[in-house]
Coordinates of N, CA and C in Angstrom, one line a residue:
M1 N -5.8 109.0 80.8 CA -6.9 109.6 81.4 C -8.1 108.7 81.3
N2 N -8.2 107.9 80.3 CA -9.5 107.3 80.2 C -10.0 106.4 81.6
L3 N -8.5 105.1 80.8 CA -8.2 104.6 81.7 C -8.3 104.3 82.8
F4 N -7.6 105.4 83.2 CA -7.2 106.0 85.0 C -9.0 105.8 85.5
F5 N -9.6 106.5 85.2 CA -11.2 106.6 85.2 C -12.1 105.4 85.3
S6 N -11.9 104.4 83.7 CA -12.6 103.5 83.7 C -11.7 102.5 85.2
G7 N -10.6 102.5 85.5 CA -10.4 101.8 86.2 C -10.7 102.1 87.7
A8 N -10.7 102.7 88.3 CA -11.5 103.5 89.4 C -13.1 103.4 89.6
I9 N -13.8 103.4 88.1 CA -14.9 103.1 88.6 C -15.2 101.7 88.9
L10 N -14.1 100.4 88.0 CA -14.2 99.0 88.2 C -14.2 98.7 89.5
L11 N -12.5 99.7 90.5 CA -12.8 99.2 91.3 C -13.5 99.5 92.6
G12 N -14.4 100.5 91.9 CA -15.6 101.6 92.9 C -16.4 100.1 93.5
C13 N -16.9 99.6 92.2 CA -17.8 98.9 91.8 C -17.6 97.3 92.5
L14 N -16.4 97.3 92.9 CA -15.9 95.6 93.7 C -16.0 96.0 95.3
V15 N -15.5 97.3 95.0 CA -15.1 97.1 96.9 C -16.8 97.8 97.6
L16 N -17.8 98.3 96.8 CA -18.4 98.8 97.1 C -19.7 97.7 97.8
P17 N -20.6 97.9 98.9 CA -21.2 95.8 99.2 C -22.4 96.3 98.5
T18 N -23.0 95.4 97.7 CA -24.1 95.3 96.7 C -25.6 95.2 97.8
A19 N -26.2 95.8 97.8 CA -27.8 95.9 98.6 C -28.6 94.1 97.9
V20 N -29.1 94.0 99.0 CA -29.5 92.3 99.2 C -30.7 92.5 97.9
M21 N -31.5 92.6 97.5 CA -32.5 92.2 97.4 C -34.0 91.8 98.2
A22 N -35.0 92.6 98.6 CA -35.8 91.5 99.9 C -37.4 91.8 98.8
W23 N -38.6 91.0 99.3 CA -39.8 91.2 99.3 C -40.5 92.0 100.1
D24 N -41.3 92.7 100.0 CA -41.8 92.9 101.5 C -43.2 92.5 101.5
G25 N -43.8 92.9 102.7 CA -45.4 92.8 102.9 C -45.5 92.7 104.3
F26 N -46.5 91.7 105.0 CA -46.4 92.1 106.3 C -47.3 90.8 106.8
D27 N -47.3 90.7 108.3 CA -47.8 89.2 109.2 C -49.1 89.4 109.1
A28 N -50.3 88.6 108.5 CA -51.2 88.5 108.8 C -52.2 88.7 109.8
D29 N -51.8 88.1 111.2 CA -51.9 88.3 112.4 C -51.3 89.1 112.8
T30 N -50.3 90.0 112.8 CA -49.7 91.2 113.6 C -50.2 92.6 113.0
T31 N -50.5 92.7 112.2 CA -50.0 93.5 110.5 C -48.8 94.0 111.1
D32 N -47.4 93.6 111.3 CA -46.2 93.7 111.3 C -45.7 93.9 109.6
L33 N -44.5 95.0 109.6 CA -44.4 94.5 108.3 C -43.3 93.7 108.2
V34 N -42.8 93.0 107.1 CA -41.4 92.0 106.7 C -41.3 92.5 105.7
E35 N -39.8 91.3 105.7 CA -39.3 91.4 104.5 C -38.5 89.9 104.6
L36 N -38.7 89.2 103.2 CA -38.4 87.7 103.0 C -37.1 88.1 101.6
T37 N -36.1 87.4 102.4 CA -34.9 87.3 101.4 C -34.4 85.2 101.3
P38 N -34.6 85.5 100.3 CA -34.4 86.6 98.9 C -35.3 86.6 98.1
D39 N -35.0 87.7 97.5 CA -36.8 88.2 96.6 C -36.7 87.6 95.3
K40 N -37.7 86.3 95.8 CA -37.8 85.4 94.8 C -39.4 84.5 95.3
L41 N -40.1 83.9 94.8 CA -41.2 83.6 95.1 C -40.8 82.0 95.8
P42 N -40.9 81.8 96.8 CA -40.6 80.8 97.8 C -41.1 79.7 97.2
A43 N -40.8 78.0 97.2 CA -41.3 76.6 97.2 C -41.8 76.4 98.7
P44 N -42.8 75.4 98.9 CA -42.8 74.7 100.0 C -41.3 74.1 100.3
G45 N -40.9 73.9 101.6 CA -39.9 73.6 102.0 C -38.7 74.3 101.8
E46 N -38.7 75.5 101.2 CA -36.9 76.3 101.1 C -37.4 76.6 103.0
A47 N -36.1 77.1 102.7 CA -36.1 78.4 103.7 C -35.7 79.9 103.6
V48 N -36.5 80.3 104.0 CA -36.5 82.0 104.0 C -36.0 82.6 105.3
E49 N -35.0 83.9 104.9 CA -34.9 84.9 105.9 C -36.2 86.0 106.1
V50 N -37.4 85.9 107.4 CA -38.1 86.6 107.6 C -37.8 88.1 108.6
R51 N -37.8 88.7 108.1 CA -37.3 89.8 108.7 C -38.2 90.5 109.0
D52 N -38.5 91.4 110.4 CA -39.4 91.9 111.4 C -38.9 93.2 111.1
Y53 N -39.8 94.4 110.7 CA -39.4 95.2 111.0 C -40.2 96.2 112.5
D54 N -41.3 95.6 113.1 CA -41.6 96.5 114.5 C -40.2 95.6 115.3
T55 N -40.1 94.2 115.6 CA -39.1 93.8 116.5 C -37.6 94.3 116.2
D56 N -36.7 94.3 115.4 CA -36.1 94.3 114.4 C -35.4 92.8 114.7
T57 N -35.9 92.0 114.0 CA -35.3 90.7 114.5 C -35.5 89.9 113.1
T58 N -34.4 88.9 112.9 CA -34.5 88.7 111.4 C -34.4 87.1 112.1
Q59 N -35.3 85.9 111.2 CA -35.7 84.6 111.8 C -35.1 83.7 110.4
T60 N -34.7 82.7 110.2 CA -34.9 82.0 109.1 C -36.2 80.6 109.2
C61 N -37.1 80.9 108.4 CA -38.4 80.1 108.8 C -38.5 79.5 107.4
L62 N -39.0 77.7 107.4 CA -39.8 77.0 106.9 C -41.0 77.3 106.2
V63 N -40.8 77.2 104.6 CA -42.0 77.7 104.0 C -42.9 76.6 103.7
V64 N -44.4 76.8 104.3 CA -44.6 75.7 104.6 C -46.3 75.8 103.2
S65 N -46.5 76.6 102.6 CA -47.6 76.9 101.6 C -47.6 78.3 101.1
V66 N -47.5 78.3 99.6 CA -47.4 79.2 99.4 C -48.9 79.5 98.3
A67 N -49.6 80.5 98.6 CA -50.7 80.7 97.6 C -51.2 81.7 97.1
R68 N -51.3 81.7 95.8 CA -51.5 83.6 94.7 C -52.8 83.6 94.8
N69 N -53.1 84.7 94.8 CA -54.4 85.8 95.0 C -54.1 86.6 94.2
S70 N -54.6 87.4 93.8 CA -55.5 88.4 92.5 C -54.2 89.5 92.5
R71 N -54.4 89.8 93.8 CA -53.1 90.9 93.8 C -51.5 90.7 95.4
T72 N -52.1 89.4 95.7 CA -51.3 89.1 96.9 C -50.5 87.6 96.7
I73 N -49.8 87.6 97.4 CA -48.9 86.5 97.2 C -49.0 85.9 98.7
E74 N -49.7 85.1 99.1 CA -50.0 84.4 101.0 C -48.4 83.5 101.1
V75 N -47.5 83.7 101.4 CA -46.7 82.5 102.2 C -46.8 82.1 104.0
V76 N -46.8 81.0 104.0 CA -47.4 80.6 105.1 C -45.5 80.1 105.8
V77 N -45.0 80.6 106.6 CA -43.9 80.0 107.4 C -43.8 79.7 108.8
R78 N -42.8 78.6 109.3 CA -42.7 77.8 109.7 C -41.5 78.7 111.2
A79 N -41.8 79.0 112.1 CA -40.0 79.7 113.0 C -39.8 78.5 113.4
P80 N -38.4 79.1 113.9 CA -37.6 78.1 114.4 C -38.7 77.1 116.3
D81 N -39.8 78.1 116.1 CA -40.4 77.7 117.2 C -41.5 77.0 117.4
G82 N -41.5 76.4 116.2 CA -43.0 75.8 115.7 C -43.6 76.8 115.4
K83 N -44.0 78.1 115.8 CA -45.1 78.8 115.1 C -45.1 79.5 113.9
Q84 N -47.2 78.9 113.2 CA -46.9 79.2 112.2 C -47.1 80.3 111.7
R85 N -47.1 81.4 110.2 CA -47.0 83.2 110.9 C -47.6 83.0 109.1
T86 N -48.5 83.5 108.6 CA -49.0 83.7 107.5 C -48.3 85.4 107.2
L87 N -47.7 85.5 105.6 CA -47.1 86.6 105.8 C -48.2 86.6 103.9
V88 N -48.1 87.8 103.9 CA -48.9 88.2 102.7 C -48.2 89.5 102.3
M89 N -47.5 88.5 100.6 CA -46.3 89.8 100.3 C -47.0 90.2 99.6
E90 N -46.6 91.6 98.6 CA -46.7 92.1 97.4 C -46.7 90.9 96.1
G91 N -48.2 91.2 95.4 CA -48.4 90.4 94.2 C -46.9 90.3 93.1
R92 N -46.6 89.5 92.3 CA -45.8 89.2 91.4 C -46.3 89.6 89.8

């Protein structure tokens, strides 16, 4: 009986999709809520997924620069259309 429950729990963990962690913040120009994926401090030159909650769109952007402030981190990214966005993210 105990083996049955252990097997059922293991199977449930393997079948259920796992949530991808994301990093929340906002766009400095438009104040739109955004999230970055993956949930880590990016380095300049890395590609990140930027999800904009207000327009419900996701773009793959290139990180231009990262600046730490006392409570936030500013990540400047370049969108595929060439436009730069400054994203203010929660401090780490």
